[in-house]
Coordinates of N, CA and C in Angstrom, one line a residue:
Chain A
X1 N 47.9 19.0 12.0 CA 47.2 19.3 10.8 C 47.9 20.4 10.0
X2 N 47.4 20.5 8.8 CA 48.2 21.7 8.1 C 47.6 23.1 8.7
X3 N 49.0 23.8 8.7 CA 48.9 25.3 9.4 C 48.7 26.5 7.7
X4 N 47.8 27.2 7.5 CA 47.9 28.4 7.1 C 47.6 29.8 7.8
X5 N 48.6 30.9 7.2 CA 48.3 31.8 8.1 C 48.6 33.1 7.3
X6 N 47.4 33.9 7.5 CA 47.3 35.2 6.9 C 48.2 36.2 7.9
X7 N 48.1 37.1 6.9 CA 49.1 38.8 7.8 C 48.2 40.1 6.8
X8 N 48.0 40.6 7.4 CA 47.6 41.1 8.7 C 46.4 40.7 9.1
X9 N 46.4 40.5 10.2 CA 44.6 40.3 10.8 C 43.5 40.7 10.6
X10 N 44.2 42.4 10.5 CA 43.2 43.6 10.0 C 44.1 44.4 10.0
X11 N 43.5 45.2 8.8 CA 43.8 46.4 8.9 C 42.8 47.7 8.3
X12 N 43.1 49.0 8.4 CA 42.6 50.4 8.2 C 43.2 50.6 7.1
X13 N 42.7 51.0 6.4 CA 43.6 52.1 5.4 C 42.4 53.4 5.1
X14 N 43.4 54.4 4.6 CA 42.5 55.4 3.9 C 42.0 54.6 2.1
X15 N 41.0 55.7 1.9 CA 40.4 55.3 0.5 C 41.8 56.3 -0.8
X16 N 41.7 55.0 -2.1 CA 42.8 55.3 -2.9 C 43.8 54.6 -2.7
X17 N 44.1 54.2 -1.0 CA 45.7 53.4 -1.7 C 45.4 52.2 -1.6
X18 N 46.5 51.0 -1.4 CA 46.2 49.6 -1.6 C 46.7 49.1 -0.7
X19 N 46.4 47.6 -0.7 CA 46.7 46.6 0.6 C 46.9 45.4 0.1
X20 N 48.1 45.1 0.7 CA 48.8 43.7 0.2 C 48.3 43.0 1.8
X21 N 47.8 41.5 1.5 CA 47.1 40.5 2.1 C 48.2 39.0 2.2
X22 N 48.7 38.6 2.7 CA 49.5 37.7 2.9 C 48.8 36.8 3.2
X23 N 49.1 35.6 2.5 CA 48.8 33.7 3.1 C 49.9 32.9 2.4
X24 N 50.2 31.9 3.3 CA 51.2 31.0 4.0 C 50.6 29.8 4.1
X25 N 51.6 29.1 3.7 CA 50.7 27.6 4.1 C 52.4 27.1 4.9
X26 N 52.2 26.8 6.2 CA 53.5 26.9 6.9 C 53.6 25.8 7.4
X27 N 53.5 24.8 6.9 CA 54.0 23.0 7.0 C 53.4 22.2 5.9
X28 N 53.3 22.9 4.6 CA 53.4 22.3 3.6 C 53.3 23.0 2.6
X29 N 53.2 22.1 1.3 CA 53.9 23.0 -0.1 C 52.0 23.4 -0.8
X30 N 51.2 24.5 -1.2 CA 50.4 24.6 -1.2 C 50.3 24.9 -2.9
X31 N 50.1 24.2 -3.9 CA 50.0 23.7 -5.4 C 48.9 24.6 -5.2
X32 N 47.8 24.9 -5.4 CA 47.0 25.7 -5.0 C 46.6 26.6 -3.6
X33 N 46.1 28.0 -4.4 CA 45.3 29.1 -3.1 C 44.2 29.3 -3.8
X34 N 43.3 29.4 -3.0 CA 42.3 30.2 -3.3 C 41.6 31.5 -1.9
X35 N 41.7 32.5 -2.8 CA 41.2 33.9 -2.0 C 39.6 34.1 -1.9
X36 N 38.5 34.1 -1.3 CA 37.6 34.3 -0.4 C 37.3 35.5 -0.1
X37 N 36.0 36.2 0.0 CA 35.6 37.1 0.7 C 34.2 37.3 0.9
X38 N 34.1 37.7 2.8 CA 32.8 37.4 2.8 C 32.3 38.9 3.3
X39 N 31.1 39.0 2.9 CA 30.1 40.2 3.4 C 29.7 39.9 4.6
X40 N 29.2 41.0 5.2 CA 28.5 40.6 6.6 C 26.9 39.6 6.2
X41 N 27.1 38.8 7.4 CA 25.8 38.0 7.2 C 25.6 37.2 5.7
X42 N 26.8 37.2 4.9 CA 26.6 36.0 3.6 C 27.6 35.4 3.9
X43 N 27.8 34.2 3.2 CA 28.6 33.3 2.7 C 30.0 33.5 2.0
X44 N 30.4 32.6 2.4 CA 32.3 33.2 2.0 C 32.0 33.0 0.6
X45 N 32.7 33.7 -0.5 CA 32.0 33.7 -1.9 C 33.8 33.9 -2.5
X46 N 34.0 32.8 -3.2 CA 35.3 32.8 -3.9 C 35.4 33.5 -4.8
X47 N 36.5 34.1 -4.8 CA 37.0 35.7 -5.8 C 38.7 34.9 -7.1
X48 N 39.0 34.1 -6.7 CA 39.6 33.6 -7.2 C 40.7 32.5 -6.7
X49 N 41.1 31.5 -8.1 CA 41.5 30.5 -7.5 C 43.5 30.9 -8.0
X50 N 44.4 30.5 -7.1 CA 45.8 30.4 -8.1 C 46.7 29.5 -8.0
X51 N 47.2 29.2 -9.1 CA 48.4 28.2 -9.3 C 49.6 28.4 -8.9
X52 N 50.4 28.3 -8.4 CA 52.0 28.5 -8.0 C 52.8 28.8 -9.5
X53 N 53.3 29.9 -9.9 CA 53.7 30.3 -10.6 C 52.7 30.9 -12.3
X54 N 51.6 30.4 -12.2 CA 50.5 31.0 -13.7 C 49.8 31.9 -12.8
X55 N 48.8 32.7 -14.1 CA 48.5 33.8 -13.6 C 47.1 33.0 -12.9
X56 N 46.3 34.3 -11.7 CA 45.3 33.7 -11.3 C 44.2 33.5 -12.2
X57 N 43.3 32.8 -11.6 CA 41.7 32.7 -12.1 C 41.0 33.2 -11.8
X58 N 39.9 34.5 -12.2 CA 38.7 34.9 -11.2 C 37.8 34.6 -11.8
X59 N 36.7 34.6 -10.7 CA 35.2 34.3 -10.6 C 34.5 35.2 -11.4
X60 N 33.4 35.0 -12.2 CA 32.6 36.4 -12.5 C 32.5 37.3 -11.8
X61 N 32.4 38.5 -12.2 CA 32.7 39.8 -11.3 C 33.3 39.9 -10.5
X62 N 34.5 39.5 -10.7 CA 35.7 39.6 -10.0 C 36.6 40.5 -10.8
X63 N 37.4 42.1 -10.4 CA 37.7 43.0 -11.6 C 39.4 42.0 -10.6
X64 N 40.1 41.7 -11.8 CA 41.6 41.2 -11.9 C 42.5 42.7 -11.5
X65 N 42.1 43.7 -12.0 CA 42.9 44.5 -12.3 C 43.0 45.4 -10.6
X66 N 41.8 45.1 -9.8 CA 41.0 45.7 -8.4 C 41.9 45.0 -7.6
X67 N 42.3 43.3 -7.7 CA 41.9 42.3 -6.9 C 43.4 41.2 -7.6
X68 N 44.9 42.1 -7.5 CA 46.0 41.3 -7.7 C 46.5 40.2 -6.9
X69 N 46.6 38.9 -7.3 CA 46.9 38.0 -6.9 C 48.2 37.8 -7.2
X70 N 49.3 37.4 -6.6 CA 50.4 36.6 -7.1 C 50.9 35.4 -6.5
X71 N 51.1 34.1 -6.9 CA 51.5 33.2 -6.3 C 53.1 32.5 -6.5
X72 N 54.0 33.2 -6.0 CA 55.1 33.2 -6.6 C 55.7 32.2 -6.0
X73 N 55.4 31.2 -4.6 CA 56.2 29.9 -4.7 C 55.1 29.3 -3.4
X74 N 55.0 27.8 -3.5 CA 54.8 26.8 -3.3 C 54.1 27.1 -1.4
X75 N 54.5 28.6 -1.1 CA 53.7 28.4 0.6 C 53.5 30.0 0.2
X76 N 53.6 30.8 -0.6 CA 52.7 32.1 0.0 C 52.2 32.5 -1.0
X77 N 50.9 33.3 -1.5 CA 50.2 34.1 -2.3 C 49.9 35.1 -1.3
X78 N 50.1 36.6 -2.2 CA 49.5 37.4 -2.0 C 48.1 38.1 -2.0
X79 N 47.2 38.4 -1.9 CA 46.1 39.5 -2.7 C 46.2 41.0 -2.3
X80 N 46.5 41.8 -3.7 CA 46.6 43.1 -3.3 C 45.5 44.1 -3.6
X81 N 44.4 44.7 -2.9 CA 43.4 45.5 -3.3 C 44.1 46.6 -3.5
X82 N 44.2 47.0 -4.7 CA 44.2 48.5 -5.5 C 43.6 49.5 -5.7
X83 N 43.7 51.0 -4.9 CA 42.8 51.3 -5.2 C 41.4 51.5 -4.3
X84 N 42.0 50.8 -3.1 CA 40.8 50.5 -1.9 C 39.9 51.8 -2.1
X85 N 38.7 51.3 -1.7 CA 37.1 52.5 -1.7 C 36.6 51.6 -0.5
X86 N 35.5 52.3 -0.1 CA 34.9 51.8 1.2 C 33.9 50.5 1.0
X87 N 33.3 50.8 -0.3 CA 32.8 49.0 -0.5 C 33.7 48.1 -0.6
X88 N 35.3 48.4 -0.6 CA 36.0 47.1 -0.6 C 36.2 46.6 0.7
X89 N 35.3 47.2 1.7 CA 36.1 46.8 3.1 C 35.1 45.5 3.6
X90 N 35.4 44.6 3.9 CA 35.0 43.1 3.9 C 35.9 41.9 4.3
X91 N 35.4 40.9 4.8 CA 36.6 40.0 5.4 C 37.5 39.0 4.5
X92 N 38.4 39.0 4.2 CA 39.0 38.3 3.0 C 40.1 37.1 3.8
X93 N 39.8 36.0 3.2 CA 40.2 34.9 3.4 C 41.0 34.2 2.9
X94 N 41.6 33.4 2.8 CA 42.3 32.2 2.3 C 42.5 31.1 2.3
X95 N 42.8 30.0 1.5 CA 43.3 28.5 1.9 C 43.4 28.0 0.8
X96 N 44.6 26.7 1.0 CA 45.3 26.2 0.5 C 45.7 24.7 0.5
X97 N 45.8 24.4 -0.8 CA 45.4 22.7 -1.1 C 46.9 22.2 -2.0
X98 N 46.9 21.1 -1.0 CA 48.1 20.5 -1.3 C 48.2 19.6 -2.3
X99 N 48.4 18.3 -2.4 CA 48.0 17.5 -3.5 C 46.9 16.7 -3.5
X100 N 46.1 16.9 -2.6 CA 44.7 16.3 -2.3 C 43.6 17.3 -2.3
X101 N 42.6 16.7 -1.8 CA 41.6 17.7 -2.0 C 41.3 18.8 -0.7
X102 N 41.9 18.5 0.1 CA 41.3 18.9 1.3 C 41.9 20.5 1.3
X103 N 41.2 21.1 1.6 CA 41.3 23.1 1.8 C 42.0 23.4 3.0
X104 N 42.5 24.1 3.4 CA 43.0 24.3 4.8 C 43.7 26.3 4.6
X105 N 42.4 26.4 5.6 CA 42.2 27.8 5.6 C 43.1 28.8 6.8
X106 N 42.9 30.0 6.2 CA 43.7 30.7 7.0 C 42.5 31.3 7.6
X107 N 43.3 32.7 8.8 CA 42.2 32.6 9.9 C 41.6 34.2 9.5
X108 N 41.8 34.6 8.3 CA 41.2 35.5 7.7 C 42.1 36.8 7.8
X109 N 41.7 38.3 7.4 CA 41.8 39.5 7.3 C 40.6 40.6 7.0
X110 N 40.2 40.9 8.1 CA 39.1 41.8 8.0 C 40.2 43.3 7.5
X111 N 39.6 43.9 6.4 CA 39.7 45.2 5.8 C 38.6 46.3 6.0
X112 N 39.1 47.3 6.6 CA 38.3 48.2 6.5 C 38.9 49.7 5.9
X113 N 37.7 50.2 4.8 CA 38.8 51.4 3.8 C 37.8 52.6 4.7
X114 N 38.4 53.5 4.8 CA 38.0 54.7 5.4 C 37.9 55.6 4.8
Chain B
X1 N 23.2 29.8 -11.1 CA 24.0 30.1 -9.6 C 23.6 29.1 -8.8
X2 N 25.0 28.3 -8.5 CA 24.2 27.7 -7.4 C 24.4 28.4 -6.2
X3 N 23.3 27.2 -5.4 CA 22.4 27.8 -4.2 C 22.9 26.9 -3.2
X4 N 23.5 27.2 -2.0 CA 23.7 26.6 -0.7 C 22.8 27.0 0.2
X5 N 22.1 26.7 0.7 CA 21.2 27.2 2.0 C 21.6 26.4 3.3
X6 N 21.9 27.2 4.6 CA 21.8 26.3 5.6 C 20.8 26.9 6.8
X7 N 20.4 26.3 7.2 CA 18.9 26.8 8.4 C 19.4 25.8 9.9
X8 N 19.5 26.4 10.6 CA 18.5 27.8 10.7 C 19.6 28.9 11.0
X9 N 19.5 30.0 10.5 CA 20.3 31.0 10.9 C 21.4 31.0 12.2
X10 N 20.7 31.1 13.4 CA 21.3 30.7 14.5 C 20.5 30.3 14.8
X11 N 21.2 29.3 16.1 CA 21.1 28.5 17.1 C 20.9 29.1 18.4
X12 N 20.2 29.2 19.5 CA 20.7 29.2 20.9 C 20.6 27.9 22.0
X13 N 21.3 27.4 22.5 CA 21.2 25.8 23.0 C 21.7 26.0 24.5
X14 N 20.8 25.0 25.4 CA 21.7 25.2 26.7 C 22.6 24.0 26.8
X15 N 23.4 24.1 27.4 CA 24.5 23.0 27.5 C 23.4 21.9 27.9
X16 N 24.3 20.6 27.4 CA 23.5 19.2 27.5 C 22.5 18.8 26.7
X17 N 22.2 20.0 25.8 CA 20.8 19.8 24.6 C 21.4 19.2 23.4
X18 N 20.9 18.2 23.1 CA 21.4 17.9 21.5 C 20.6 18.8 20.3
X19 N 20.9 18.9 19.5 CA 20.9 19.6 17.7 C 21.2 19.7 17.0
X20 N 20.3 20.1 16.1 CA 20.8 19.8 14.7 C 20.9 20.7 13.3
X21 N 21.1 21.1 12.5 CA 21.4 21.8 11.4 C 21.3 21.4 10.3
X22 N 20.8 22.0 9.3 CA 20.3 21.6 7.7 C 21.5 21.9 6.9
X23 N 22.0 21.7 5.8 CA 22.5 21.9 4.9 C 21.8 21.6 3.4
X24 N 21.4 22.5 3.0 CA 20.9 22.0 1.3 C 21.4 22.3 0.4
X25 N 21.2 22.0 -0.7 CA 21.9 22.2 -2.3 C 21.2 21.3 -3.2
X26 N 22.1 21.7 -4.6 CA 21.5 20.9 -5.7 C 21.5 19.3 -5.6
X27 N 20.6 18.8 -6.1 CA 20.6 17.6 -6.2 C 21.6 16.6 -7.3
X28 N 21.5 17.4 -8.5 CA 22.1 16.7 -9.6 C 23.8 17.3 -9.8
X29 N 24.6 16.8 -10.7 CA 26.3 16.7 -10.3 C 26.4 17.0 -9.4
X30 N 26.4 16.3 -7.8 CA 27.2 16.0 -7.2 C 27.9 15.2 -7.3
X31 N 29.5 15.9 -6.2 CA 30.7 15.4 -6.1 C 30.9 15.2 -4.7
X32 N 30.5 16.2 -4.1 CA 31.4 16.2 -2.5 C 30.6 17.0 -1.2
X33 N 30.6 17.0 -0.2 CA 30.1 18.0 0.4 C 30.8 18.2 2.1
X34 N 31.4 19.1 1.8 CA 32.2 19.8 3.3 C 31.2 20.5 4.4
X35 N 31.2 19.8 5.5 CA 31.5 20.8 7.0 C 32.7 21.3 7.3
X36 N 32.4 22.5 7.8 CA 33.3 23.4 8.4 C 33.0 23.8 9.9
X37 N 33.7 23.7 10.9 CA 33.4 24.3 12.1 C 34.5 26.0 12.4
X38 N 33.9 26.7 12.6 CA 34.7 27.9 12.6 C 34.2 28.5 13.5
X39 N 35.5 28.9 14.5 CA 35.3 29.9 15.8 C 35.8 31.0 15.8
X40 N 35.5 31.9 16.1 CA 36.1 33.4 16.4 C 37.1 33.5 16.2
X41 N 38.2 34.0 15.1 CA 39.2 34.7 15.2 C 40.2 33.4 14.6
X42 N 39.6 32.5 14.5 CA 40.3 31.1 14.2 C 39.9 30.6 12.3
X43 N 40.9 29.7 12.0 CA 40.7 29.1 11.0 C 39.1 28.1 10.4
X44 N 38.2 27.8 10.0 CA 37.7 26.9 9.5 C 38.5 25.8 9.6
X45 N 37.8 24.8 10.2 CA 38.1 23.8 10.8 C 37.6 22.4 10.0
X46 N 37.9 22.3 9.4 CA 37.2 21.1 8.7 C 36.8 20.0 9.5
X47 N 35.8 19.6 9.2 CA 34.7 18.4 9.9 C 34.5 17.5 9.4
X48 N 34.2 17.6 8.4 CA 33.8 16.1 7.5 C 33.7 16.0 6.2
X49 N 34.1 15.3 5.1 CA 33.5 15.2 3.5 C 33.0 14.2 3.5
X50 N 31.8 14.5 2.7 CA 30.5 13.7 2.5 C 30.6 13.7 1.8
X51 N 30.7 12.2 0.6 CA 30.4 12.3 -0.6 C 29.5 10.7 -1.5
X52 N 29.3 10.2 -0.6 CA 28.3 9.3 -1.1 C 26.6 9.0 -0.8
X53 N 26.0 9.0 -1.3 CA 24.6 8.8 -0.8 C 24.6 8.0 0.8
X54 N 23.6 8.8 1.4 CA 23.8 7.7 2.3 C 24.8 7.5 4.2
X55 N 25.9 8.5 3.1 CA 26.5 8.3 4.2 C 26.7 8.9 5.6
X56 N 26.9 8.4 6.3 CA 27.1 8.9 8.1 C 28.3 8.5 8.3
X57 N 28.8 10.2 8.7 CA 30.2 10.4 9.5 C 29.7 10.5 11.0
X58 N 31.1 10.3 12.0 CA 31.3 11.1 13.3 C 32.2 11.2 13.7
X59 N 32.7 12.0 14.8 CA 33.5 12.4 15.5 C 33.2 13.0 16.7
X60 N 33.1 12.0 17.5 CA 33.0 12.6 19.1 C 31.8 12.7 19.1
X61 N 31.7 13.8 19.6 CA 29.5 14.3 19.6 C 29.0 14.3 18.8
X62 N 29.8 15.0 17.5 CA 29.3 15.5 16.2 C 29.0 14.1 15.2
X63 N 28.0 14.8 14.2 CA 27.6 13.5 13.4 C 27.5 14.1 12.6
X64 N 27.3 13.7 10.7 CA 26.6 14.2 9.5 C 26.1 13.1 9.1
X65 N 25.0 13.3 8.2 CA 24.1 12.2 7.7 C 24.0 13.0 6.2
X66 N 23.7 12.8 5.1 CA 23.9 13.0 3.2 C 22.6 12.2 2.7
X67 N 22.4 13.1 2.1 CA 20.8 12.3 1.5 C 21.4 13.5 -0.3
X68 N 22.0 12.4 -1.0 CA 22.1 13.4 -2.5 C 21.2 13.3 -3.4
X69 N 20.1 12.6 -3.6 CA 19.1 12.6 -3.9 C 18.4 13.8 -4.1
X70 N 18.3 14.0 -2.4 CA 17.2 15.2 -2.4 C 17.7 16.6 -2.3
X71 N 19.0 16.2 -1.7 CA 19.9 17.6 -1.8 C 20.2 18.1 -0.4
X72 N 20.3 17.2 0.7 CA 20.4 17.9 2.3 C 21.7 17.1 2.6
X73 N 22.2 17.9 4.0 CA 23.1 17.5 4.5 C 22.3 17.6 6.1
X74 N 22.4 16.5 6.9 CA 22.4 17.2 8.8 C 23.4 17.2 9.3
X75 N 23.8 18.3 10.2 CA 24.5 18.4 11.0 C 24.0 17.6 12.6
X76 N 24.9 17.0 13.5 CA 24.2 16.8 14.6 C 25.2 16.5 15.5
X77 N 24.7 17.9 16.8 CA 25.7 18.1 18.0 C 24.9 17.1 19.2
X78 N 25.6 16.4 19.7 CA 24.9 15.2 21.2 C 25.2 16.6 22.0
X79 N 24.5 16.3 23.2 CA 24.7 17.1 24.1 C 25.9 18.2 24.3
X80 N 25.3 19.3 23.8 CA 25.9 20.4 23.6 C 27.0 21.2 24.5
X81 N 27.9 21.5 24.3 CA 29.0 22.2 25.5 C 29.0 23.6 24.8
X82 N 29.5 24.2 25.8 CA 29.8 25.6 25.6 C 30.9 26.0 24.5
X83 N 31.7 25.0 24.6 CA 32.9 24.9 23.0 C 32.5 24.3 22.4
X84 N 31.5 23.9 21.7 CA 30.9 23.9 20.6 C 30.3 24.6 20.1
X85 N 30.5 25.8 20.6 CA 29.9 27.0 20.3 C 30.9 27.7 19.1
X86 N 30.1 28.2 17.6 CA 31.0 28.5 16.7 C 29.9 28.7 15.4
X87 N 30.5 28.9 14.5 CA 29.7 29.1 12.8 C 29.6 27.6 12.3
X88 N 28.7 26.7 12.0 CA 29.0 25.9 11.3 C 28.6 25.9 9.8
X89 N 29.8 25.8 8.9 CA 29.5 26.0 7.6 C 29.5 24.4 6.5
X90 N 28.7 24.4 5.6 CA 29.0 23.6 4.6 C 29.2 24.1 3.4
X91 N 29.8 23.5 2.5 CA 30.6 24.1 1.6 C 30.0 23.2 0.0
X92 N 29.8 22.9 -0.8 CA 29.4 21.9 -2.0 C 30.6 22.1 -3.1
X93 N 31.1 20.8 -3.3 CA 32.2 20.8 -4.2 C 32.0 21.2 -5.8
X94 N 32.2 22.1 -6.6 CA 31.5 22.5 -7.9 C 33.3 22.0 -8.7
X95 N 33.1 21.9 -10.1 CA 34.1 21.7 -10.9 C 35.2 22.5 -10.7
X96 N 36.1 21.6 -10.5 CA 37.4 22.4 -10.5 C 37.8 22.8 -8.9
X97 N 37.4 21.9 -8.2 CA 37.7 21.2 -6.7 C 37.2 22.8 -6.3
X98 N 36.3 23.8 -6.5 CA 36.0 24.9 -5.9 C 34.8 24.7 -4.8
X99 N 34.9 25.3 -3.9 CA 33.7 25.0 -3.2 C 32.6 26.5 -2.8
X100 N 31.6 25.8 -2.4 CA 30.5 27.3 -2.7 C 30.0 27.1 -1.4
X101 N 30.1 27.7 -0.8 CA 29.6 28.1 1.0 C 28.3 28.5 1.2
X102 N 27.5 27.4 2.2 CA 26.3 28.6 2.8 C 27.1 29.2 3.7
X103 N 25.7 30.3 3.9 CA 26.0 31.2 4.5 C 26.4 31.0 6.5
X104 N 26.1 29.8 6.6 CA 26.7 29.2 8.0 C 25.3 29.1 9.1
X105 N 25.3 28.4 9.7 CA 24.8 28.2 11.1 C 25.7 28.8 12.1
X106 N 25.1 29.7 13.4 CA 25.9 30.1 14.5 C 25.2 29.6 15.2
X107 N 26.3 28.8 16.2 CA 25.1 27.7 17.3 C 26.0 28.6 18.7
X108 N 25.4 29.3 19.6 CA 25.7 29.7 20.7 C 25.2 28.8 22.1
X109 N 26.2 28.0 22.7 CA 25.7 27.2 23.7 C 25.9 27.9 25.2
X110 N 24.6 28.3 25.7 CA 24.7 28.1 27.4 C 25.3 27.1 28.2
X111 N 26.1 28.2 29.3 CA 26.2 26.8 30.0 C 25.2 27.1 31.7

């Protein structure tokens, strides 16, 4: 089946700087990503969708400027939290859709800002 | 906003029990409706898409049954093993192939 896979698993940071989030879609070409994050005890709640080369899409209340996306070729998007504060620390996810419909998720990145 | 609900919260089951799990949502535009099986530390696993009245999937123990009418989905594990132990999530297809998550079932099986 199709493999995606995030980097880093987790990580720590202090509050103020930022965190680049890596996903891969690593046996196929991923025309779409979409980025995910879930709070403890809710539902994974989509933060935005992106196209391979245009800029992303976000959800209402989703700040673009907090929550950089780049999807610069066909198996990786980024998301980079800017700026981290300790309410940004939450599990953030991903996955990736090929020319059909089916999603195929990565195995997440739990963030914690300190 | 839509609304996914799945019930019950968690599960606790001893091995060999069968059960079952709710999935609900809106009744009107639907399109699609995903299971997800997800374990610790692992990807979401895709299970099944449901998308016509009516229908019943399976695979192995696992079953889903779709009533779009009223707005439910069931989940249903046959005699439970200890690796079927995990979150199970459904997901509702909204425009623009996006999908909207409950909050998940956690079924913990004894053995």
């Amino acid at each position: 089946g199709a493999v995606v896979s995030q980097h880093p698993s987790w990580v720590i940071c202090k509050s103020g700087t930022s965190v680049k989030i890596e996903c891969r879609s690593l046996d196929f070409q991923a025309t779409t990503m979409f980025w995910y994050r879930q709070f403890p005890k809710q539902s994974l709640m989509l933060m935005a969708t992106s196209n391979e080369g245009s800029k992303a899409t976000y959800e209402q209340g989703v700040e673009k400027d907090k929550f950089l996306i780049n999807h610069a070729s066909l198996t990786l998007s980024t998301l980079t939290v800017t700026s981290a504060h300790p309410e940004d620390s939450s599990f953030y996810i991903c996955s990736a859709r090929d020319q059909g419909e089916e999603q195929y998720f990565g195995p997440g990145t739990r963030l914690t800002v300190t | 906003i839509l609304n996914v609900e799945q019930s019950p919260q968690s599960l606790h089951v001893q091995e060999g029990d069968s059960t079952n799990f709710t999935c609900s949502f809106p009744s009107s535009n639907f399109y699609a409706l995903h299971w997800y099986r997800w374990e610790t530390a692992k990807s979401p696993e895709a299970l099944f898409v449901m998308t016509l009245n009516g229908d019943e999937k399976k695979k192995g123990r696992i079953s889903a049954t779709l009533n779009t009418k009223e707005g439910y989905s069931y989940l249903y594990i046959k005699g439970s093993q200890p690796e079927d132990s995990a979150t199970y999530l459904c997901a509702f297809i909204v425009p623009g192939n996006k999908l909207v998550f409950g909050a998940g079932t956690i079924l913990r099986v004894k053995s």
